[in-house]
Coordinates of C-alpha atoms in Angstrom, one line a residue:
X1 CA 75.8 119.6 75.0
X2 CA 76.2 118.2 71.5
X3 CA 78.7 115.6 70.4
X4 CA 81.0 118.4 69.5
X5 CA 80.7 119.7 73.1
X6 CA 81.4 116.1 74.3
X7 CA 84.7 116.2 72.5
X8 CA 85.6 119.7 73.9
X9 CA 84.9 118.4 77.4
X10 CA 87.1 115.4 76.7
X11 CA 89.9 117.6 75.5
X12 CA 89.6 119.8 78.6
X13 CA 89.8 116.8 80.9
X14 CA 92.6 115.0 79.1
X15 CA 95.0 117.9 79.2
X16 CA 94.6 118.5 83.0
X17 CA 98.1 117.1 83.7
X18 CA 101.0 117.7 81.4
X19 CA 103.3 114.8 80.7
X20 CA 107.0 115.1 80.8
X21 CA 109.1 114.4 77.8
X22 CA 110.6 111.3 79.4
X23 CA 107.6 109.1 80.2
X24 CA 109.6 106.1 81.4
X25 CA 109.1 106.8 85.1
X26 CA 105.4 107.3 84.5
X27 CA 105.3 104.0 82.5
X28 CA 107.0 102.1 85.3
X29 CA 104.6 103.3 87.9
X30 CA 101.6 102.7 85.6
X31 CA 102.7 99.2 84.9
X32 CA 103.2 98.6 88.6
X33 CA 99.5 99.5 89.1
X34 CA 99.6 103.2 90.3
X35 CA 96.2 104.6 89.1
X36 CA 97.5 108.2 89.1
X37 CA 100.4 107.2 86.9
X38 CA 98.1 105.2 84.6
X39 CA 95.9 108.3 84.1
X40 CA 98.9 110.4 83.2
X41 CA 100.3 107.7 81.0
X42 CA 96.9 107.6 79.2
X43 CA 97.2 111.4 78.6
X44 CA 100.6 111.0 77.1
X45 CA 99.3 108.5 74.6
X46 CA 96.3 110.6 73.9
X47 CA 98.3 113.7 72.9
X48 CA 101.6 112.1 71.8
X49 CA 103.6 113.6 74.7
X50 CA 106.9 111.7 74.9
X51 CA 105.5 108.8 72.8
X52 CA 103.6 108.2 69.6
X53 CA 100.0 109.4 69.7
X54 CA 97.8 106.3 70.3
X55 CA 94.2 106.9 71.4
X56 CA 93.6 103.2 71.7
X57 CA 96.4 102.8 74.3
X58 CA 95.1 106.0 76.0
X59 CA 91.7 104.4 76.5
X60 CA 93.4 101.2 77.7
X61 CA 95.1 103.1 80.5
X62 CA 92.1 105.2 81.3
X63 CA 90.2 102.1 81.8
X64 CA 92.8 100.5 84.0
X65 CA 92.9 103.6 86.2
X66 CA 89.1 103.9 86.3
X67 CA 88.8 100.3 87.5
X68 CA 90.9 101.3 90.5
X69 CA 88.7 104.2 91.4
X70 CA 90.3 107.1 89.6
X71 CA 87.2 109.3 88.8
X72 CA 88.9 111.5 86.2
X73 CA 90.0 108.4 84.4
X74 CA 86.5 107.0 84.5
X75 CA 85.1 110.2 83.1
X76 CA 87.8 110.2 80.4
X77 CA 87.0 106.6 79.5
X78 CA 83.3 107.4 79.3
X79 CA 84.0 110.4 77.1
X80 CA 86.1 108.2 74.8
X81 CA 83.3 105.8 74.3
X82 CA 80.7 108.5 74.0
X83 CA 82.6 110.3 71.2
X84 CA 84.4 107.3 69.6
X85 CA 87.9 108.5 70.5
X86 CA 90.3 105.5 70.4
X87 CA 87.4 103.1 70.0
X88 CA 84.1 102.5 68.3
X89 CA 81.4 104.7 69.8
X90 CA 79.5 102.8 72.4
X91 CA 77.0 104.6 74.6
X92 CA 76.5 101.6 76.8
X93 CA 80.1 101.4 77.8
X94 CA 80.1 105.2 78.1
X95 CA 77.3 105.0 80.6
X96 CA 79.2 102.3 82.6
X97 CA 82.3 104.4 83.1
X98 CA 80.4 107.7 83.6
X99 CA 78.3 105.9 86.2
X100 CA 81.5 104.9 88.0
X101 CA 82.6 108.5 88.1
X102 CA 79.2 109.8 89.0
X103 CA 79.1 107.4 92.0
X104 CA 82.4 108.9 93.0
X105 CA 80.9 112.4 92.9
X106 CA 82.5 113.7 89.7
X107 CA 80.2 116.6 88.8
X108 CA 81.2 116.7 85.1
X109 CA 80.5 112.9 84.7
X110 CA 77.1 113.4 86.4
X111 CA 76.2 116.1 83.9
X112 CA 77.3 114.1 80.8
X113 CA 75.5 111.0 82.1
X114 CA 72.4 113.1 82.6
X115 CA 72.5 114.1 78.9
X116 CA 72.7 110.5 77.8
X117 CA 69.5 109.9 79.7
X118 CA 67.9 113.1 78.6
X119 CA 68.4 112.5 74.9
X120 CA 68.2 108.8 75.0
X121 CA 71.7 108.2 73.6
X122 CA 72.2 104.4 73.7
X123 CA 69.1 103.9 75.9
X124 CA 65.5 104.8 76.2
X125 CA 65.0 108.5 77.2
X126 CA 64.7 108.8 80.9
X127 CA 64.0 112.4 82.0
X128 CA 63.7 111.4 85.7
X129 CA 67.2 109.8 85.7
X130 CA 68.6 112.8 83.8
X131 CA 67.3 115.2 86.5
X132 CA 68.6 112.9 89.2
X133 CA 72.2 113.2 87.8
X134 CA 71.8 116.9 87.1
X135 CA 70.8 117.5 90.7
X136 CA 73.9 115.5 92.0
X137 CA 76.1 117.8 89.9
X138 CA 74.3 121.0 90.9
X139 CA 74.5 120.1 94.6
X140 CA 78.3 120.2 94.2
X141 CA 78.2 123.8 93.0
X142 CA 78.3 123.1 89.3
X143 CA 76.8 126.3 87.8
X144 CA 75.7 124.8 84.5
X145 CA 74.0 121.9 86.4
X146 CA 72.1 124.5 88.6
X147 CA 71.0 126.4 85.5
X148 CA 69.8 123.1 84.0
X149 CA 67.8 122.4 87.1
X150 CA 66.1 125.8 86.6
X151 CA 65.1 124.7 83.1
X152 CA 63.9 121.3 84.3
X153 CA 61.5 122.8 86.9
X154 CA 60.6 125.8 84.8
X155 CA 59.4 123.6 81.9
X156 CA 58.6 120.4 83.8
X157 CA 61.3 118.2 82.3
X158 CA 61.6 115.0 84.5
X159 CA 60.0 116.8 87.4
X160 CA 56.6 118.6 88.0
X161 CA 56.6 122.1 86.7
X162 CA 57.2 124.5 89.6
X163 CA 58.2 128.1 89.0
X164 CA 59.2 128.9 92.6
X165 CA 61.6 126.0 92.8
X166 CA 62.9 126.8 89.3
X167 CA 63.8 130.4 90.4
X168 CA 65.5 129.0 93.5
X169 CA 67.8 127.0 91.3
X170 CA 68.3 130.0 89.1
X171 CA 69.5 131.9 92.1
X172 CA 71.9 129.1 93.0
X173 CA 73.3 129.1 89.4
X174 CA 73.9 132.9 89.7
X175 CA 75.6 132.4 93.1
X176 CA 77.8 129.7 91.5
X177 CA 78.9 132.2 88.9
X178 CA 76.6 131.7 85.9
X179 CA 76.4 134.9 83.8
X180 CA 73.3 133.5 82.1
X181 CA 71.6 133.0 85.4
X182 CA 72.4 136.5 86.6
X183 CA 70.9 138.0 83.5
X184 CA 67.8 135.9 83.7
X185 CA 67.3 136.8 87.3
X186 CA 67.5 140.5 86.5
X187 CA 64.9 140.1 83.8
X188 CA 62.6 138.0 86.0
X189 CA 62.6 140.6 88.7
X190 CA 61.4 143.2 86.3
X191 CA 57.7 142.6 85.4
X192 CA 58.0 144.9 82.4
X193 CA 60.6 142.6 80.9
X194 CA 58.8 139.3 81.3
X195 CA 58.4 138.8 77.6
X196 CA 62.2 139.3 77.1
X197 CA 62.8 137.0 80.0
X198 CA 60.8 134.2 78.3
X199 CA 62.7 134.8 75.1
X200 CA 66.1 134.6 76.9
X201 CA 65.0 131.4 78.6
X202 CA 64.3 129.8 75.2
X203 CA 67.5 131.2 73.8
X204 CA 69.8 129.9 76.6
X205 CA 68.0 126.5 76.6
X206 CA 68.5 126.0 72.9
X207 CA 72.1 127.2 73.2
X208 CA 72.9 124.6 75.8
X209 CA 71.6 121.8 73.4
X210 CA 71.1 119.6 76.4
X211 CA 67.5 118.6 76.1
X212 CA 65.8 116.6 73.4
X213 CA 64.2 118.6 70.6
X214 CA 60.4 118.8 70.7
X215 CA 58.4 117.6 67.8

């Protein structure tokens, strides 16, 4: 997941709830401390729905909601800091909010937090910590996370290399609906296509752009 993908994830999250044209009732509830309203109010500022577009104000309200335990808001705040939307890019603060959301079992936050550790964005690379967060996400049925667990065990990233465990995670990813995992499983089961399987493993891993580049 590149920075471009971070932004796409942010957009997907921020438009989950559409704001009405008249945001005054939302503003009233947000000012009164309602975290759900604060999250919606932040969305309105982010996309200029019923008010002038103001990413800085959006982040302000995401943070307020996040500090009251709203996990989508915490993820959104983390994404804002990771991408520099409405603020200066700050991976340390991104990790702080993404960790909140991860602790509250938000699978997307866990996956993004894992990449920060995997690539060493704003911190020293920590493959073990990356795998820990990928596993949390995968255990909640996140198909991309399960596929990433396959790569981790297949190539020994953050965990000992173990083909049997890797294929187990690949099966999980397929069960969760991953088309890539389904194709890889079919190739893996056919000994005559093992070379093609290895090529596809490399292709999908590079396409995900999740792990640090070698060399």
